[in-house]
Structure formats: C-alpha cells, structure tokens
Short mmCIF file of C-alpha atoms in Angstrom, two decimals:
data_model
loop_
_atom_site.label_atom_id
_atom_site.label_comp_id
_atom_site.label_asym_id
_atom_site.label_seq_id
_atom_site.Cartn_x
_atom_site.Cartn_y
_atom_site.Cartn_z
CA UNK S 1 149.51 181.69 -9.30
CA UNK S 2 149.73 180.21 -12.43
CA UNK S 3 149.04 176.50 -11.75
CA UNK S 4 149.80 173.61 -15.11
CA UNK S 5 146.99 171.36 -15.61
CA UNK S 6 148.22 168.45 -17.62
CA UNK S 7 145.97 165.88 -19.60
CA UNK S 8 144.88 163.07 -18.61
CA UNK S 9 145.97 160.12 -19.37
CA UNK S 10 145.96 158.88 -23.00
CA UNK S 11 144.19 155.35 -24.22
CA UNK S 12 143.62 154.62 -26.99
CA UNK S 13 140.24 155.00 -28.37
CA UNK S 14 138.26 151.42 -28.73
CA UNK S 15 136.44 150.27 -31.64
CA UNK S 16 132.33 150.80 -29.31
CA UNK S 17 133.29 153.82 -28.08
CA UNK S 18 133.07 157.13 -29.10
CA UNK S 19 135.75 159.92 -29.61
CA UNK S 20 134.79 162.70 -27.50
CA UNK S 21 133.66 159.03 -24.77
CA UNK S 22 134.22 160.60 -20.52
CA UNK S 23 137.47 159.06 -18.97
CA UNK S 24 137.11 156.74 -16.75
CA UNK S 25 136.95 157.12 -12.74
CA UNK S 26 140.66 156.77 -11.96
CA UNK S 27 141.85 158.07 -15.28
CA UNK S 28 140.86 161.41 -13.13
CA UNK S 29 142.07 160.76 -10.10
CA UNK S 30 145.03 160.28 -10.89
CA UNK S 31 145.12 162.86 -13.48
CA UNK S 32 144.28 165.74 -11.01
CA UNK S 33 146.87 163.80 -8.17
CA UNK S 34 149.57 164.76 -10.55
CA UNK S 35 148.49 167.79 -11.72
CA UNK S 36 149.02 168.62 -7.81
CA UNK S 37 152.18 167.23 -8.33
CA UNK S 38 153.11 169.63 -11.53
CA UNK S 39 151.38 173.31 -9.21
CA UNK S 40 154.50 171.64 -6.73
CA UNK S 41 152.72 169.66 -4.07
CA UNK S 42 154.57 166.52 -2.51
CA UNK S 43 151.60 163.89 -3.85
CA UNK S 44 153.47 160.49 -4.05
CA UNK S 45 152.69 157.54 -5.22
CA UNK S 46 151.95 155.84 -2.25
CA UNK S 47 149.29 158.34 -1.54
CA UNK S 48 148.30 157.96 -4.79
CA UNK S 49 147.03 154.30 -3.81
CA UNK S 50 145.85 155.54 -1.13
CA UNK S 51 144.02 158.78 -2.60
CA UNK S 52 142.20 156.31 -5.22
CA UNK S 53 141.10 153.84 -1.58
CA UNK S 54 139.65 157.13 -0.12
CA UNK S 55 137.71 157.88 -3.30
CA UNK S 56 136.20 154.75 -4.42
CA UNK S 57 135.03 155.04 -0.07
CA UNK S 58 133.29 157.89 -1.05
CA UNK S 59 131.45 157.40 -4.04
CA UNK S 60 132.64 159.59 -7.84
CA UNK S 61 129.18 161.17 -7.50
CA UNK S 62 130.10 163.21 -4.61
CA UNK S 63 132.03 165.98 -4.75
CA UNK S 64 132.33 167.42 -1.29
CA UNK S 65 133.70 163.39 -0.67
CA UNK S 66 136.08 163.52 -2.97
CA UNK S 67 137.45 166.77 -1.99
CA UNK S 68 137.87 165.62 1.71
CA UNK S 69 139.49 162.72 0.55
CA UNK S 70 142.06 163.65 -1.80
CA UNK S 71 142.99 166.60 1.21
CA UNK S 72 143.01 164.13 3.60
CA UNK S 73 145.72 162.16 1.41
CA UNK S 74 146.79 164.05 -1.79
CA UNK S 75 148.21 166.68 1.24
CA UNK S 76 150.58 166.69 4.02
CA UNK S 77 151.41 170.91 5.03
CA UNK S 78 148.91 173.59 5.40
CA UNK S 79 150.91 176.23 3.12
CA UNK S 80 149.26 172.41 0.54
CA UNK S 81 145.54 173.69 1.11
CA UNK S 82 146.02 176.67 -1.15
CA UNK S 83 147.10 176.15 -4.72
CA UNK S 84 145.35 171.92 -3.21
CA UNK S 85 142.12 173.25 -3.28
CA UNK S 86 143.05 176.04 -6.90
CA UNK S 87 144.08 172.41 -8.92
CA UNK S 88 140.87 171.02 -6.78
CA UNK S 89 138.51 173.70 -9.02
CA UNK S 90 140.44 173.61 -12.09
CA UNK S 91 140.04 170.58 -12.54
CA UNK S 92 137.09 169.03 -11.81
CA UNK S 93 135.44 172.83 -12.19
CA UNK S 94 137.16 174.18 -15.24
CA UNK S 95 134.42 174.32 -18.86
CA UNK S 96 137.05 172.25 -20.85
CA UNK S 97 137.37 169.58 -18.13
CA UNK S 98 135.75 166.09 -18.63
CA UNK S 99 132.04 166.46 -14.73
CA UNK S 100 130.76 169.45 -15.69
CA UNK S 101 130.55 171.78 -13.63
CA UNK S 102 131.68 173.87 -11.56
CA UNK S 103 132.61 172.35 -7.40
CA UNK S 104 130.71 173.69 -4.88
CA UNK S 105 132.74 173.24 -2.00
CA UNK S 106 130.53 172.03 1.83
CA UNK S 107 133.52 172.66 4.25
CA UNK S 108 131.83 170.26 7.60
CA UNK S 109 132.55 172.30 10.65
CA UNK S 110 134.90 172.95 12.11
CA UNK S 111 135.33 171.18 16.19
CA UNK S 112 137.77 172.31 18.23
CA UNK S 113 139.04 171.39 21.25
CA UNK S 114 140.30 173.00 24.39
CA UNK S 115 143.81 173.47 25.43
CA UNK S 116 145.27 172.39 28.94
CA UNK S 117 146.45 175.68 28.70
CA UNK S 118 147.64 179.12 27.98
CA UNK S 119 144.77 181.56 26.72
CA UNK S 120 144.92 184.83 23.52
CA UNK S 121 146.76 183.30 20.90
CA UNK S 122 148.57 180.48 22.10
CA UNK S 123 144.93 179.37 23.01
CA UNK S 124 143.51 180.11 19.90
CA UNK S 125 143.90 176.54 17.54
CA UNK S 126 143.08 175.85 13.65
CA UNK S 127 140.62 173.73 13.23
CA UNK S 128 142.21 172.65 9.72
CA UNK S 129 145.61 171.97 10.67
CA UNK S 130 143.92 169.67 13.07
CA UNK S 131 142.12 168.05 10.61
CA UNK S 132 145.81 167.87 8.69
CA UNK S 133 147.62 166.34 10.77
CA UNK S 134 144.89 163.36 11.17
CA UNK S 135 144.17 162.60 8.55
CA UNK S 136 149.09 162.80 7.43
CA UNK S 137 148.56 160.47 10.42
CA UNK S 138 145.99 157.87 9.47
CA UNK S 139 147.72 157.58 6.09
CA UNK S 140 151.56 156.45 7.44
CA UNK S 141 149.61 154.16 9.92
CA UNK S 142 148.64 152.48 6.36
CA UNK S 143 152.49 153.10 4.56
CA UNK S 144 155.06 150.49 3.66
CA UNK S 145 157.87 151.25 6.97
CA UNK S 146 160.34 149.54 4.67
CA UNK S 147 158.94 153.38 2.21
CA UNK S 148 159.48 155.30 4.22
CA UNK S 149 161.95 159.07 4.50
CA UNK S 150 163.88 159.61 7.19
CA UNK S 151 160.99 162.15 8.98
CA UNK S 152 158.32 158.96 8.05
CA UNK S 153 160.45 156.40 10.47
CA UNK S 154 160.90 159.13 12.97
CA UNK S 155 156.94 159.94 13.07
CA UNK S 156 155.90 156.14 12.40
CA UNK S 157 158.01 156.27 15.40
CA UNK S 158 156.09 157.17 18.48
CA UNK S 159 152.94 156.03 16.78
CA UNK S 160 154.49 152.88 18.16
CA UNK S 161 153.52 154.30 21.90
CA UNK S 162 150.10 153.97 20.52
CA UNK S 163 149.74 150.20 19.85
CA UNK S 164 148.34 148.40 22.77
CA UNK S 165 149.47 144.71 22.65
CA UNK S 166 147.93 142.43 25.55
CA UNK S 167 148.74 138.78 26.46
CA UNK S 168 146.17 135.70 24.74
CA UNK S 169 144.91 134.22 27.19
CA UNK S 170 144.94 129.83 29.52
CA UNK S 171 142.17 127.98 31.30
CA UNK S 172 143.73 128.23 34.49
CA UNK S 173 143.60 125.04 37.61
CA UNK S 174 143.02 126.87 40.10
CA UNK S 175 138.90 128.13 40.10
CA UNK S 176 137.47 131.56 41.00
CA UNK S 177 134.04 132.38 42.31
CA UNK S 178 131.35 133.19 39.62
CA UNK S 179 127.84 134.38 38.91
CA UNK S 180 126.50 131.48 36.70
CA UNK S 181 128.21 127.84 35.78
CA UNK S 182 129.63 125.73 37.50
CA UNK S 183 127.50 124.66 40.78
CA UNK S 184 130.37 125.37 43.91
CA UNK S 185 129.53 123.21 46.15
CA UNK S 186 131.94 123.10 48.58
CA UNK S 187 130.94 127.27 48.67
CA UNK S 188 127.35 126.02 48.80
CA UNK S 189 127.25 123.43 51.83
CA UNK S 190 129.47 125.47 53.86
CA UNK S 191 125.94 128.61 53.47
CA UNK S 192 124.27 125.83 54.63
CA UNK S 193 125.75 124.65 57.87
CA UNK S 194 125.89 128.80 58.26
CA UNK S 195 122.59 129.38 58.50
CA UNK S 196 122.01 124.94 59.77
CA UNK S 197 119.65 123.77 57.06
CA UNK S 198 118.46 126.35 56.33
CA UNK S 199 117.84 127.20 52.86
CA UNK S 200 121.21 129.64 51.78
CA UNK S 201 122.52 130.84 48.41
CA UNK S 202 123.67 128.68 46.14
CA UNK S 203 128.03 129.05 44.61
CA UNK S 204 129.02 129.11 41.37
CA UNK S 205 132.92 128.90 40.36
CA UNK S 206 135.22 128.78 37.06
CA UNK S 207 138.31 128.36 35.82
CA UNK S 208 140.39 131.43 36.53
CA UNK S 209 142.53 132.23 33.23
CA UNK S 210 146.44 133.21 32.83
CA UNK S 211 148.51 135.34 30.82
CA UNK S 212 149.64 132.52 27.13
CA UNK S 213 153.71 132.82 26.59
CA UNK S 214 154.16 134.64 23.77
CA UNK S 215 157.70 134.18 21.67
CA UNK S 216 158.69 136.46 18.95
CA UNK S 217 160.91 135.32 16.26
CA UNK S 218 162.11 137.94 14.69
CA UNK S 219 164.18 137.58 10.71
CA UNK S 220 167.66 140.65 10.40
CA UNK S 221 168.72 138.36 7.92
CA UNK S 222 169.33 140.76 3.98
CA UNK S 223 166.20 140.74 3.31
CA UNK S 224 164.44 142.07 5.84
CA UNK S 225 166.75 144.43 7.35
CA UNK S 226 164.56 147.31 5.41
CA UNK S 227 161.61 146.39 7.96
CA UNK S 228 164.53 145.28 11.01
CA UNK S 229 163.96 148.32 12.82
CA UNK S 230 159.79 148.80 12.14
CA UNK S 231 159.48 144.37 13.83
CA UNK S 232 162.01 145.22 17.16
CA UNK S 233 160.30 148.81 17.53
CA UNK S 234 157.10 145.97 17.88
CA UNK S 235 158.91 143.54 20.28
CA UNK S 236 160.69 145.94 22.08
CA UNK S 237 155.77 147.56 23.03
CA UNK S 238 155.52 143.28 23.61
CA UNK S 239 158.51 143.03 25.71
CA UNK S 240 157.13 147.36 28.00
CA UNK S 241 153.12 145.86 28.02
CA UNK S 242 152.66 141.96 28.01
CA UNK S 243 154.10 139.47 30.32
CA UNK S 244 156.10 136.49 29.21
CA UNK S 245 157.49 137.79 26.15
CA UNK S 246 160.63 136.30 25.26
CA UNK S 247 162.26 137.17 21.45
CA UNK S 248 164.82 136.17 19.08
CA UNK S 249 166.63 137.19 16.62
CA UNK S 250 167.02 134.89 13.45
CA UNK S 251 170.02 135.29 10.99
CA UNK S 252 172.69 132.52 10.34
CA UNK S 253 172.65 132.19 13.97
CA UNK S 254 169.79 132.42 17.05
CA UNK S 255 170.65 135.76 19.52
CA UNK S 256 167.85 135.37 22.37
CA UNK S 257 167.13 139.78 23.27
CA UNK S 258 164.74 139.98 25.50
CA UNK S 259 166.89 141.28 28.48
CA UNK S 260 168.60 144.17 25.72
CA UNK S 261 164.76 145.33 24.57
CA UNK S 262 163.53 145.66 28.57
CA UNK S 263 165.31 148.74 28.49
CA UNK S 264 162.38 151.81 28.78
CA UNK S 265 163.68 154.15 26.12
CA UNK S 266 162.55 152.62 22.47
CA UNK S 267 166.01 154.68 20.80
CA UNK S 268 168.55 152.42 23.10
CA UNK S 269 166.72 149.28 23.61
CA UNK S 270 167.33 149.31 20.11
CA UNK S 271 170.70 150.22 19.57
CA UNK S 272 171.62 148.23 22.86
CA UNK S 273 169.62 144.68 20.46
CA UNK S 274 172.62 145.86 17.74
CA UNK S 275 174.60 145.91 20.35
CA UNK S 276 174.05 141.56 21.24
CA UNK S 277 173.35 140.67 17.41
CA UNK S 278 176.26 139.63 15.53
CA UNK S 279 174.32 138.95 12.25
CA UNK S 280 172.01 141.72 11.26
CA UNK S 281 171.72 141.24 6.83
CA UNK S 282 173.11 139.30 6.33
CA UNK S 283 171.85 135.56 5.34
CA UNK S 284 169.23 133.49 6.49
CA UNK S 285 168.74 130.59 8.45
CA UNK S 286 165.95 129.77 9.40
CA UNK S 287 165.14 126.33 9.53
CA UNK S 288 168.22 126.26 11.74
CA UNK S 289 167.61 128.55 13.95
CA UNK S 290 164.63 127.50 14.32
CA UNK S 291 165.79 124.16 15.00
CA UNK S 292 168.63 126.10 18.16
CA UNK S 293 165.52 127.26 20.03
CA UNK S 294 163.30 124.44 20.48
CA UNK S 295 166.51 122.33 21.45
CA UNK S 296 167.80 125.10 23.77
CA UNK S 297 164.88 126.13 24.59
CA UNK S 298 160.76 125.12 22.96
CA UNK S 299 161.02 121.79 23.67
CA UNK S 300 162.06 122.92 28.29
CA UNK S 301 158.79 125.13 29.13
CA UNK S 302 159.25 128.04 26.34
CA UNK S 303 157.19 127.02 23.82
CA UNK S 304 154.79 124.58 25.59
CA UNK S 305 152.01 125.83 25.18
CA UNK S 306 152.93 129.54 23.81
CA UNK S 307 151.91 131.88 21.14
CA UNK S 308 155.32 131.43 18.74
CA UNK S 309 155.27 134.80 16.34
CA UNK S 310 157.72 134.41 13.37
CA UNK S 311 158.20 137.49 11.77
CA UNK S 312 159.85 136.36 8.18
CA UNK S 313 160.06 136.86 4.17
CA UNK S 314 160.44 132.90 3.32
CA UNK S 315 163.79 133.62 2.04
CA UNK S 316 165.69 130.53 2.89
CA UNK S 317 169.30 129.70 2.46
CA UNK S 318 169.79 125.86 3.22
CA UNK S 319 167.21 123.41 1.55
CA UNK S 320 163.22 123.86 1.93
CA UNK S 321 162.97 120.33 4.33
CA UNK S 322 164.63 121.50 7.45
CA UNK S 323 162.45 124.25 7.94
CA UNK S 324 159.30 122.37 7.13
CA UNK S 325 160.29 120.25 9.43
CA UNK S 326 161.32 122.66 12.43
CA UNK S 327 158.56 124.05 11.85
CA UNK S 328 156.32 120.73 12.06
CA UNK S 329 158.33 120.78 15.58
CA UNK S 330 157.46 124.41 16.33
CA UNK S 331 153.31 123.14 15.79
CA UNK S 332 152.80 120.14 17.12
CA UNK S 333 154.57 122.05 20.92
CA UNK S 334 153.30 125.96 21.24
CA UNK S 335 149.39 126.56 21.05
CA UNK S 336 150.01 128.94 18.06
CA UNK S 337 152.23 129.55 15.59
CA UNK S 338 151.19 133.23 13.14
CA UNK S 339 153.54 134.32 10.40
CA UNK S 340 154.04 137.98 9.99
CA UNK S 341 155.00 138.31 6.40
CA UNK S 342 156.09 141.73 5.20
CA UNK S 343 155.27 141.47 1.65
CA UNK S 344 151.61 139.24 2.53
CA UNK S 345 149.92 142.59 2.20
CA UNK S 346 150.98 143.78 -0.89
CA UNK S 347 149.29 143.48 -4.11
CA UNK S 348 149.96 139.99 -6.10
CA UNK S 349 151.84 138.82 -3.77
CA UNK S 350 152.21 135.17 -3.98
CA UNK S 351 153.35 132.86 -1.51
CA UNK S 352 156.15 130.92 -3.92
CA UNK S 353 159.12 130.53 -1.80
CA UNK S 354 159.97 127.81 -1.19
CA UNK S 355 160.88 128.67 2.78
CA UNK S 356 157.38 129.94 2.37
CA UNK S 357 155.25 126.90 0.72
CA UNK S 358 157.27 124.14 3.50
CA UNK S 359 156.18 126.51 6.70
CA UNK S 360 152.66 126.90 5.03
CA UNK S 361 151.23 123.64 5.93
CA UNK S 362 152.42 124.22 10.24
CA UNK S 363 151.02 128.06 10.46
CA UNK S 364 147.95 128.68 12.11
CA UNK S 365 147.89 132.58 10.56
CA UNK S 366 149.31 134.16 7.74
CA UNK S 367 149.66 137.94 8.23
CA UNK S 368 150.65 140.95 6.90
CA UNK S 369 153.64 142.12 8.60
CA UNK S 370 154.28 145.75 6.50
CA UNK S 371 152.59 149.04 7.81
CA UNK S 372 151.36 149.95 11.08
CA UNK S 373 147.87 148.89 10.66
CA UNK S 374 149.02 145.49 9.94
CA UNK S 375 151.11 145.24 13.23
CA UNK S 376 147.64 146.27 15.04
CA UNK S 377 146.13 143.93 13.01
CA UNK S 378 148.30 140.97 14.33
CA UNK S 379 148.34 142.76 17.53
CA UNK S 380 144.31 141.44 17.08
CA UNK S 381 145.49 138.04 16.30
CA UNK S 382 147.36 137.16 19.22
CA UNK S 383 145.10 138.33 21.67
CA UNK S 384 143.34 136.52 20.09
CA UNK S 385 144.63 133.10 20.31
#
C-alpha cells in the first residue's frame, strides 16, 4: 500500500528564522493527522483537537507516548491500525521528514480480562481491540453532542446509563445516634439509671440528613434543539435514580414532563415527553416560563430549599429585564441555582447574550453542558450543592 504524505502547512518565514527551521509541534501533529485522513482514516476536526491535547499531556519528547496518544484518538476501528502504523513510521521516521530518527515503538503489555462464558476461540479476546474500544468511548465522552452522527448518538445514548447522579443533602430536624459530636443528654441519663448510678457510656447524637429536591428546567427552543435529546436523556437518568426530582421544559410555554420521564426505557420516556411538549424547536420566553414555574409550583413549595438547574443558552425572545427579575425570585426561594449552557465549554465563549447577562448575578454555578464529560461534572456540582 502506498500512502500519500502531505507536506506540513507552510507559514511565512520570519526575518530572524533560518530557512530550514524545524516546524512547531502543533504543525507536526496536525500534518500527521491530515496524512492519516489522506490515507483513508476517518479523522475529524474533533479528533484532531483531542489528539493535540493527548500529545501535549504525554509530551512531544516521548515518541512512544505520542504513538499511543494518536492511536487512541485518531483511529476508530481495528482496520485503521495497519494504516496508522505505516503513516506514523513514514511521518516521524522517514529521513526526509523532520525530527530525525526512526521511531522505536514499544508496545505496552496487553492484559486480557476473562470472559464470563465460552471456551477456545470464543473465549479468546483481542487485547488491542479492547483498548481501541475503551479509547473510542473516552473520546466520545468529550465530543459535543450536537455534532454527533446518528451512529455516535446511539453509542452516546448507551453511555448515559453509566451516569451516577446523587441527591444533595440537607439537615433534617430529627437526630440520630453518632459515635462523636453533641452529647445526647436523655440517652446518657437513661444509661446511668440502667447502671444504678455507676458510671455508664456517654451517648452522642447528630442531625440526620435528607435528600434535597432537584428541579430541572430544560430549554427546548430552536437554538437548543441540537442538545434537547441529550438533556432529556440526562433528566431521565435523574428521575430514575434520584428521589424528589421534577423536570420542566421551557419554550414558548412551560410543560411539566416528570411523569413522562418515569418510563423505565429511555427511548420510550423521550417519546412520551415528545407527545406532552407542544413547543419543540419554537421560540424562547425564558422569563415568562420561569415566572410561570414560580407562580404555579415554586412558591407553593417545589422551589423552596431546592437545587434548581436551568439548561439554556440564554437567548431570550422578550426583554432581559423580565428574566433578571424572575431569576432574582428563583434565587431567593431556592437553595442553589445552577445554570448549564452548552456553549460554556467551547473555546472562545463569552457570556454576552442579554439573557445570560441578566441572569448571571442570580446564579450560583455557571457550568458547561455540551458533552457527557460535562454532564458528569454537572452531576458532581449538583451532588455537592
């Protein structure tokens, strides 16, 4: 097989740089990724960025580390491995290419996990294939869910089952026994009476804890439609695993979808929610929707002491003053307000939308919400609220 090796991207020479100056590391790595694409490997811009981050982590001075960083991030199927090896040798090891000597690849030992059943050929596992699968899942965790293909969306949907949301805790009024802390006077006195005045054990107590309510307000307007499916899948995981969770969608109106998301199967739950929500991919009236939540449910107890999570990019159809006022009311009632913006995790993002500017003074946590890795971070923020 003859593989093309495209030249590195050219830059205008600097006056103080020699004509044969060595290319920058990012140029060298991007050129290698593009050579792989020219050779037939499906290398996307997302994978290029992930490869640069992985190579920066292991360091350019370690050729073996760069090899495995590229193989974990730039390949997706075992059929890519021979092409990857050949292009890697040509790009980093050829005499006419930069960085000099040929690469001496040291392969790490493969630890095969035993299977539950099967013998012989059925029981043998390809260690490198397992490694490739694990790395592909890791790359998928960090990809923007709005840019996924249909196949990647199906794979990401299976990864939602691995999320482990936990309810934040609050102090209850009652006390429970403890090994240290405040002395439990009545229990200690009963112990002394039981021993007829002889010294007895001193009992302690502490305040019990109870799970806090979680309220999820999900923007399903047109600007949020690429993320709506993933956000509702995340809400389904919360409803199925955490007590006291309420879910609403926001568009041109507010819709209560908690009952629809109690379906065990996530696809059926999303289909049930789709039948309930009348304003998919419509306009955005965040101020009116949050105000409707506060007037009908929030002031009656649902928002009091709760952790309220708002999923929205902040595009507001009406004036920002109404949204700012409703966010002030929401912050006064709830224990903590978390705003999740899918654009928050993207390079160069600035919170300049009028809705975000109006809401920021009343937000406790402003986090990203564009990938599975961002959802995992959100789960920790909510659990520690």
